[in-house]
Amino acid sequence: MVEPAHLSLHVPEPAVRPGGHPDFSNVKIAKAGAVPRPPVDAAAEDIRDLAYSIIRVLNRDGEAVGPWAGLLTDDELRTGLRHMMTLRAFDARMLMAQRQGKTSFYMQHLGEEAVSCAFRKALKKGDMNFPTYRQAGLLIADDYPMVEMMNQIFSNEADPLRGRQLPIMYSSREHGFFTISGNLATQYVQAVGWAMASAIKNDSRIAAAWIGDGSTAESDFHSALVFASTYRAPVVLNVVNNQWAISTFQGIARGGSGTFAARGLGFGIPALRVDGNDYLAVYAVACWAAERARRNLGPTLVEYVTYRVGAHSTSDDPGAYRPKTESEAWPLGDPVLRLKKHLITRGAWSEERHVQAEAEIMDEVITAQRKAEENGTLHAGGKPSVRDIFEGVYAEMPPHLRRQRQQAGY
Ligand SMILES: Cc1ncc(C[n+]2csc(CCOP(=O)(O)OP(=O)(O)O)c2C)c(N)n1
Ligand SMILES: [Mg+2]
């Protein structure tokens, strides 16, 4: 008789810890231009390979190659570069503002700018994103005023959300940006529900769900996939795999098996994996998935392979759990530098124009910040009224809240 095994749990560990040499040899990267572009009505089982590869357009020389290339004009690409640079400058200023005590909290996008900036360009007015805290590019690329974003971050008297949300948790119906919920993965069930409602009403608007690698471990992710696939909801299901969930590496939510995109295949949902640091590839894949939704062909799952270069938030220190040089070793490069190089290769940009644009953009951000600070910051100037705590939940305030408001003296 065979002796029973001494059972033990397998707890995945990242390949390297602080002090070690970063190693991304496990990230298999397809050559730019190598992955085919199927028709949007392809069946999930006919394009299984796309869930295991990485769709890339920009090659090492900065050229756009392959079947996913050729969708954007010089002007559109320059605008895309400007959006990403604006988001980066915005992050840098707000990070500093947090260190100066002007807000309690901030979360940056460093290295992930292409994902939300390029995705926004594939949507139309009326479509609805259900974002997490790491997609402010959806607002920037839709020309939402930076001053409004800063008013929210500073919780000042002009804060459109009246101090009732954590800083950076924006909301704008007008810009297709559903109020951010701190409870991760709720975005998935809500987006699918919204998309189903749009279809029930025979509307033409589509939804986009957003989630990070770590949060796919939540049951909401899986429930949303059941409903999206069963009812063929007009929704794009985005998974931003930036390799980390605070201090937890992506293998913890994935068990080292398959890919996040491949989760869609079990539900018969077409699934694609894309280089998240390649503005052109993100845009092309987003258009493909949005068109499927618009043509009533149902959901698409898209995994953006990227890397969180900065800390998770201003409350985090990544030096405690990953090598300091890991971001430099990330094999997919920097999205801003890659698009810049591509524009220069096309003869549509130059080093001088880039330096000038950087200065102009920083000026715009600083001007916006000055205006926002006139309305107050966390510890200085105007604040929303305490009265606002009681508003905005019920169409008609129930008697117990009215009583509480009176007791509070408002
Ligand atoms: C339901 C839920 N559980 C836990 C948290 C706490 N939390 C905030 S951010 C975060 C990590 C999320 O990582 P990931 O989904 O990979 O997104 P990323 O921050 O990398 O963009 C966690 C666990 C939360 N906000 N909501
Ligand atoms: Mg993550």
Coordinates of C-alpha atoms and ligand atoms in Angstrom, one line a residue:
M1 CA 0.0 0.0 0.0
V2 CA 1.2 3.5 -0.8
E3 CA 1.8 5.7 2.2
P4 CA -0.6 8.7 2.3
A5 CA 1.1 11.9 1.3
H6 CA 1.6 14.6 3.8
L7 CA -0.7 17.2 2.3
S8 CA 0.6 20.8 2.0
L9 CA -0.6 23.9 0.2
H10 CA 1.1 25.4 -2.8
V11 CA 1.6 29.1 -2.2
P12 CA 3.0 30.7 -5.4
E13 CA 5.9 33.1 -4.9
P14 CA 7.2 35.7 -7.2
A15 CA 10.4 34.7 -9.0
V16 CA 12.4 37.5 -7.4
R17 CA 12.3 39.5 -4.1
P18 CA 14.1 42.7 -3.1
G19 CA 17.8 42.4 -3.5
G20 CA 17.4 39.9 -6.3
H21 CA 17.9 40.4 -10.1
P22 CA 14.6 41.1 -11.9
D23 CA 13.6 38.3 -14.3
F24 CA 10.8 38.4 -16.8
S25 CA 12.0 35.5 -18.9
N26 CA 8.6 33.9 -18.1
V27 CA 6.8 36.6 -20.0
K28 CA 6.5 35.2 -23.6
I29 CA 6.4 38.1 -26.0
A30 CA 5.2 37.7 -29.6
K31 CA 7.0 39.6 -32.3
A32 CA 5.2 42.8 -33.3
G33 CA 2.9 42.2 -36.2
A34 CA 2.9 38.4 -35.7
V35 CA -0.6 37.9 -34.3
P36 CA -3.4 37.7 -36.9
R37 CA -6.4 40.0 -36.8
P38 CA -9.6 37.9 -37.2
P39 CA -13.0 39.2 -38.3
V40 CA -15.0 40.6 -35.4
D41 CA -17.6 37.9 -35.8
A42 CA -15.0 35.1 -35.2
A43 CA -16.1 32.4 -32.7
A44 CA -14.1 32.2 -29.4
E45 CA -13.0 28.7 -30.1
D46 CA -11.5 29.7 -33.5
I47 CA -9.3 32.3 -32.0
R48 CA -8.1 30.6 -28.8
D49 CA -4.5 31.4 -29.6
L50 CA -5.2 35.1 -29.1
A51 CA -5.8 34.5 -25.4
Y52 CA -2.3 33.1 -25.0
S53 CA -0.2 35.4 -27.2
I54 CA 0.4 39.2 -27.1
I55 CA -0.9 41.4 -29.9
R56 CA 1.7 44.1 -30.7
V57 CA 2.0 46.7 -33.3
L58 CA 5.1 48.8 -32.5
N59 CA 8.4 47.0 -33.1
R60 CA 11.8 47.8 -31.6
D61 CA 12.6 50.2 -34.3
G62 CA 9.4 52.2 -33.6
E63 CA 7.6 51.1 -36.8
A64 CA 4.0 50.1 -36.8
V65 CA 3.7 46.6 -38.4
G66 CA 1.2 43.8 -39.0
P67 CA -2.6 43.4 -39.4
W68 CA -3.5 45.5 -36.3
A69 CA -1.5 48.6 -37.6
G70 CA -2.6 51.5 -39.8
L71 CA -5.7 52.8 -37.9
L72 CA -4.5 56.2 -36.7
T73 CA -3.4 59.4 -38.5
D74 CA -0.4 61.5 -37.5
D75 CA -2.7 64.0 -35.8
E76 CA -4.5 61.3 -33.8
L77 CA -1.2 59.8 -32.7
R78 CA 0.1 63.2 -31.6
T79 CA -3.1 63.7 -29.7
G80 CA -2.7 60.3 -28.1
L81 CA 0.9 61.1 -27.1
R82 CA -0.3 64.4 -25.6
H83 CA -3.0 62.6 -23.5
M84 CA -0.5 60.2 -22.1
M85 CA 2.0 63.0 -21.4
T86 CA -0.7 65.0 -19.7
L87 CA -1.7 62.1 -17.5
R88 CA 1.9 61.6 -16.5
A89 CA 2.4 65.3 -15.7
F90 CA -0.9 65.3 -13.8
D91 CA 0.3 62.3 -11.7
A92 CA 3.6 63.9 -11.0
R93 CA 2.0 67.1 -9.7
M94 CA -0.7 65.3 -7.6
L95 CA 1.9 63.0 -6.1
M96 CA 3.8 66.1 -5.0
A97 CA 0.6 67.7 -3.7
Q98 CA -0.1 64.7 -1.6
R99 CA 3.4 64.9 -0.1
Q100 CA 2.7 68.6 0.6
G101 CA -0.4 67.6 2.5
K102 CA -2.8 69.2 0.0
T103 CA -4.7 65.8 -0.3
S104 CA -4.7 62.7 1.9
F105 CA -4.2 60.2 -0.9
Y106 CA -3.2 59.7 -4.5
M107 CA -2.8 56.9 -7.0
Q108 CA -0.7 57.2 -10.1
H109 CA -0.7 55.5 -13.6
L110 CA 3.1 55.5 -14.3
G111 CA 3.8 53.0 -17.1
E112 CA 0.1 52.2 -17.7
E113 CA -1.0 55.4 -19.5
A114 CA -1.6 53.8 -22.9
V115 CA -4.3 51.5 -21.6
S116 CA -7.0 54.0 -20.6
C117 CA -5.9 56.8 -23.0
A118 CA -6.1 54.6 -26.1
F119 CA -9.2 52.7 -25.0
R120 CA -11.2 55.9 -24.6
K121 CA -10.7 56.7 -28.3
A122 CA -12.5 53.5 -29.2
L123 CA -15.7 54.5 -27.3
K124 CA -18.5 56.9 -28.4
K125 CA -20.4 59.5 -26.5
G126 CA -23.0 57.7 -24.4
D127 CA -21.0 54.6 -23.8
M128 CA -20.3 53.9 -20.2
N129 CA -17.0 52.9 -18.4
F130 CA -17.1 51.2 -15.0
P131 CA -13.5 52.1 -14.1
T132 CA -11.2 51.4 -11.2
Y133 CA -8.9 54.0 -9.7
R134 CA -6.2 53.4 -12.4
Q135 CA -8.1 54.7 -15.5
A136 CA -8.0 58.5 -15.1
G137 CA -6.8 58.4 -18.8
L138 CA -10.4 57.8 -19.7
L139 CA -11.2 61.3 -18.5
I140 CA -8.0 63.0 -19.7
A141 CA -8.5 61.5 -23.2
D142 CA -12.1 62.7 -23.2
D143 CA -11.0 66.3 -22.3
Y144 CA -12.7 66.3 -18.9
P145 CA -11.4 69.4 -17.2
M146 CA -8.3 68.8 -15.1
V147 CA -9.4 71.5 -12.6
E148 CA -12.5 69.4 -11.8
M149 CA -10.3 66.3 -11.2
M150 CA -8.1 68.4 -8.8
N151 CA -11.1 69.9 -7.0
Q152 CA -12.1 66.3 -6.3
I153 CA -8.6 65.4 -5.2
F154 CA -8.4 68.4 -2.8
S155 CA -12.0 67.8 -1.5
N156 CA -12.4 71.6 -1.8
E157 CA -15.6 73.7 -2.0
A158 CA -15.8 73.1 -5.8
D159 CA -15.4 69.3 -5.5
P160 CA -18.1 68.0 -7.8
L161 CA -18.6 65.1 -5.4
R162 CA -18.8 67.3 -2.3
G163 CA -16.1 65.5 -0.3
R164 CA -18.1 62.3 -0.2
Q165 CA -15.5 60.2 -2.1
L166 CA -11.9 59.2 -1.5
P167 CA -9.6 61.4 -3.5
I168 CA -9.2 60.2 -7.2
M169 CA -12.6 58.4 -7.2
Y170 CA -14.1 60.7 -9.8
S171 CA -17.5 60.5 -11.4
S172 CA -18.9 61.9 -14.7
R173 CA -22.0 60.7 -16.4
E174 CA -21.4 63.2 -19.2
H175 CA -17.9 61.7 -19.9
G176 CA -19.1 58.1 -19.6
F177 CA -17.2 57.5 -16.4
F178 CA -19.4 55.7 -13.8
T179 CA -18.7 56.7 -10.1
I180 CA -15.6 54.7 -9.0
S181 CA -16.3 52.2 -6.3
G182 CA -13.5 51.3 -3.9
N183 CA -15.0 47.8 -3.7
L184 CA -13.1 46.2 -6.6
A185 CA -14.7 43.8 -9.1
T186 CA -18.1 45.4 -8.5
Q187 CA -17.3 47.2 -11.8
Y188 CA -17.7 43.9 -13.6
V189 CA -21.2 43.0 -12.5
Q190 CA -22.3 46.6 -12.8
A191 CA -21.0 47.0 -16.3
V192 CA -22.6 43.8 -17.5
G193 CA -25.9 44.8 -15.9
W194 CA -25.7 48.2 -17.5
A195 CA -24.9 46.6 -20.9
M196 CA -27.8 44.2 -20.5
A197 CA -30.1 47.1 -19.7
S198 CA -28.9 48.9 -22.8
A199 CA -29.8 45.8 -24.9
I200 CA -33.1 45.3 -23.2
K201 CA -34.0 48.9 -24.2
N202 CA -32.7 48.3 -27.8
D203 CA -30.3 51.2 -27.3
S204 CA -27.0 51.4 -29.1
R205 CA -24.8 52.3 -26.2
I206 CA -22.1 49.8 -24.9
A207 CA -20.4 49.4 -21.6
A208 CA -16.8 48.8 -20.6
A209 CA -15.8 46.9 -17.4
W210 CA -12.5 47.4 -15.7
I211 CA -10.6 45.2 -13.3
G212 CA -7.0 44.6 -12.2
D213 CA -5.2 41.2 -12.3
G214 CA -5.5 40.8 -8.5
S215 CA -9.2 41.6 -8.4
T216 CA -10.1 38.8 -10.9
A217 CA -9.9 36.5 -7.9
E218 CA -13.1 38.1 -6.7
S219 CA -16.3 36.2 -7.3
D220 CA -17.9 39.2 -9.0
F221 CA -15.5 38.7 -11.9
H222 CA -16.8 35.2 -12.5
S223 CA -20.5 36.0 -12.0
A224 CA -20.2 38.8 -14.5
L225 CA -18.7 36.5 -17.1
V226 CA -21.7 34.1 -16.6
F227 CA -24.2 36.8 -17.3
A228 CA -22.2 38.5 -20.1
S229 CA -21.8 35.3 -22.0
T230 CA -25.3 33.8 -21.4
Y231 CA -27.1 37.0 -22.5
R232 CA -24.4 38.2 -25.0
A233 CA -24.3 41.6 -23.3
P234 CA -22.8 44.4 -25.3
V235 CA -19.7 44.9 -23.0
V236 CA -16.0 45.0 -23.3
L237 CA -14.4 43.2 -20.3
N238 CA -11.0 44.7 -19.6
V239 CA -8.4 43.1 -17.3
V240 CA -5.4 45.3 -16.7
N241 CA -2.6 42.9 -15.8
N242 CA 0.1 45.2 -14.3
Q243 CA 1.8 42.2 -12.6
W244 CA 1.0 43.4 -9.0
A245 CA -1.9 43.8 -6.7
I246 CA -0.4 46.0 -4.0
S247 CA 2.3 43.6 -2.7
T248 CA 0.8 40.5 -4.1
F249 CA 2.2 39.3 -7.5
Q250 CA -0.1 38.3 -10.3
G251 CA 0.5 34.5 -9.8
I252 CA -1.7 34.6 -6.7
A253 CA -4.8 35.4 -8.6
R254 CA -3.9 33.1 -11.5
G255 CA -2.3 30.2 -9.9
G256 CA 0.4 30.2 -12.6
S257 CA -2.0 28.6 -15.0
G258 CA -3.1 29.9 -18.4
T259 CA -3.5 33.7 -18.7
F260 CA -6.1 36.1 -17.5
A261 CA -7.5 36.4 -21.0
A262 CA -8.0 32.6 -21.1
R263 CA -10.5 32.9 -18.3
G264 CA -12.9 34.1 -20.9
L265 CA -12.6 30.9 -23.0
G266 CA -14.4 28.8 -20.4
F267 CA -17.4 31.0 -20.9
G268 CA -17.2 31.0 -24.7
I269 CA -16.2 34.7 -24.7
P270 CA -13.6 35.7 -27.3
A271 CA -10.5 36.7 -25.5
L272 CA -7.5 38.7 -26.6
R273 CA -4.2 39.6 -25.0
V274 CA -2.5 42.8 -25.9
D275 CA 0.7 44.7 -25.2
G276 CA -0.7 47.3 -22.8
N277 CA 2.3 49.6 -23.4
D278 CA 1.7 49.9 -27.1
Y279 CA -0.8 52.7 -27.8
L280 CA -1.5 51.5 -31.3
A281 CA -2.1 47.9 -30.3
V282 CA -4.4 48.9 -27.4
Y283 CA -6.4 51.2 -29.7
A284 CA -6.8 48.5 -32.4
V285 CA -7.9 45.8 -30.0
A286 CA -10.3 48.2 -28.2
C287 CA -11.9 49.0 -31.5
W288 CA -12.2 45.3 -32.4
A289 CA -13.9 44.6 -29.1
A290 CA -16.1 47.7 -29.1
E291 CA -17.3 46.9 -32.7
R292 CA -18.3 43.3 -31.6
A293 CA -20.4 44.9 -28.8
R294 CA -21.9 47.5 -31.2
R295 CA -22.8 44.8 -33.7
N296 CA -24.6 42.9 -31.0
L297 CA -22.1 40.0 -31.2
G298 CA -21.6 40.1 -27.4
P299 CA -18.8 40.5 -24.9
T300 CA -15.0 40.3 -25.5
L301 CA -12.4 39.8 -22.8
V302 CA -9.2 41.8 -23.2
E303 CA -6.1 41.4 -21.1
Y304 CA -3.7 44.3 -21.2
V305 CA -0.2 43.1 -20.4
T306 CA 1.6 46.0 -18.6
Y307 CA 3.6 46.9 -15.5
R308 CA 2.8 49.1 -12.5
V309 CA 6.0 51.2 -12.4
G310 CA 5.1 53.3 -9.4
A311 CA 3.9 52.4 -5.9
H312 CA 0.3 51.1 -5.6
S313 CA -0.7 54.3 -3.9
T314 CA 0.8 57.0 -1.8
S315 CA 0.4 54.5 1.2
D316 CA 2.6 51.9 -0.4
D317 CA 6.4 51.2 -0.6
P318 CA 7.2 48.6 -3.3
G319 CA 10.8 48.5 -2.1
A320 CA 9.5 46.1 0.5
Y321 CA 8.4 43.4 -1.9
R322 CA 10.0 43.7 -5.3
P323 CA 13.5 44.6 -6.6
K324 CA 13.9 48.4 -7.1
T325 CA 15.1 47.9 -10.7
E326 CA 12.3 45.6 -11.7
S327 CA 10.5 48.3 -13.8
E328 CA 13.6 48.9 -15.8
A329 CA 13.7 45.2 -16.7
W330 CA 10.1 45.2 -17.9
P331 CA 10.4 43.9 -21.5
L332 CA 7.5 45.9 -23.0
G333 CA 9.1 49.3 -22.4
D334 CA 7.5 52.7 -21.7
P335 CA 4.3 53.6 -23.5
V336 CA 5.1 57.3 -23.8
L337 CA 8.7 56.7 -25.2
R338 CA 7.4 54.0 -27.6
L339 CA 4.8 56.3 -29.1
K340 CA 7.2 59.2 -29.2
K341 CA 9.7 57.0 -31.1
H342 CA 7.0 55.9 -33.5
L343 CA 6.0 59.4 -34.3
I344 CA 9.6 60.4 -34.9
T345 CA 10.1 57.4 -37.2
R346 CA 7.0 58.5 -39.1
G347 CA 8.5 62.0 -39.5
A348 CA 5.6 63.4 -37.6
W349 CA 7.5 64.4 -34.4
S350 CA 10.9 65.4 -33.1
E351 CA 13.0 65.6 -29.9
E352 CA 12.6 69.4 -29.9
R353 CA 8.8 69.2 -30.3
H354 CA 8.7 66.6 -27.5
V355 CA 10.7 68.8 -25.1
Q356 CA 8.5 71.8 -26.0
A357 CA 5.3 69.7 -25.5
E358 CA 6.5 68.5 -22.1
A359 CA 7.0 72.1 -21.0
E360 CA 3.6 73.2 -22.4
I361 CA 1.8 70.3 -20.8
M362 CA 3.4 71.0 -17.4
D363 CA 2.3 74.6 -17.7
E364 CA -1.3 73.5 -18.3
V365 CA -1.2 71.2 -15.3
I366 CA 0.3 73.9 -13.0
T367 CA -2.3 76.5 -14.2
A368 CA -5.1 74.0 -13.5
Q369 CA -3.6 73.3 -10.1
R370 CA -3.4 77.0 -9.3
K371 CA -7.1 77.4 -10.2
A372 CA -8.1 74.3 -8.1
E373 CA -6.1 75.5 -5.1
E374 CA -8.1 78.8 -5.2
N375 CA -11.1 76.7 -4.2
G376 CA -9.1 75.2 -1.3
T377 CA -7.1 72.1 -0.5
L378 CA -7.4 69.5 2.2
H379 CA -6.3 71.8 5.1
A380 CA -6.7 75.2 3.6
G381 CA -9.6 77.3 2.1
G382 CA -13.1 76.3 1.3
K383 CA -14.7 72.9 2.0
P384 CA -18.0 71.4 1.0
S385 CA -20.7 71.9 3.7
V386 CA -21.3 69.1 6.3
R387 CA -24.9 69.4 4.9
D388 CA -23.7 67.6 1.8
I389 CA -23.2 64.4 3.7
F390 CA -26.9 64.0 3.8
E391 CA -27.6 64.8 0.1
G392 CA -27.4 62.8 -3.1
V393 CA -28.5 59.3 -1.9
Y394 CA -32.3 59.6 -1.8
A395 CA -34.5 61.5 -4.2
E396 CA -36.5 62.6 -1.2
M397 CA -34.6 62.7 2.1
P398 CA -36.2 60.2 4.6
P399 CA -37.3 61.7 8.0
H400 CA -34.5 60.0 10.0
L401 CA -31.8 61.6 7.8
R402 CA -33.5 65.0 8.1
R403 CA -33.5 64.6 11.9
Q404 CA -29.8 63.7 11.9
R405 CA -29.0 66.7 9.7
Q406 CA -30.8 69.0 12.1
Q407 CA -29.0 67.4 15.1
A408 CA -25.7 68.1 13.3
G409 CA -26.8 71.7 13.1
Y410 CA -27.2 71.9 9.3
Ligands
LIG1 C1 -13.2 43.9 -2.8 C2 -11.9 44.5 -2.4 N1 -11.0 43.8 -1.7 C3 -9.9 44.4 -1.4 C4 -9.6 45.7 -1.6 C5 -8.3 46.3 -1.1 N2 -7.5 46.6 -2.3 C6 -7.4 47.9 -2.9 S1 -6.4 47.9 -4.2 C7 -6.1 46.3 -4.1 C8 -5.2 45.6 -5.1 C9 -5.8 45.4 -6.4 O1 -4.9 44.9 -7.4 P1 -5.3 44.8 -8.9 O2 -6.7 44.3 -9.0 O3 -4.2 44.0 -9.5 O4 -5.3 46.3 -9.4 P2 -4.1 47.4 -9.5 O5 -4.1 48.1 -8.2 O6 -2.9 46.6 -9.8 O7 -4.5 48.3 -10.6 C10 -6.7 45.7 -3.0 C11 -6.5 44.3 -2.6 C12 -10.6 46.4 -2.3 N3 -10.5 47.7 -2.5 N4 -11.8 45.8 -2.7
MG2 MG -2.6 44.8 -10.6

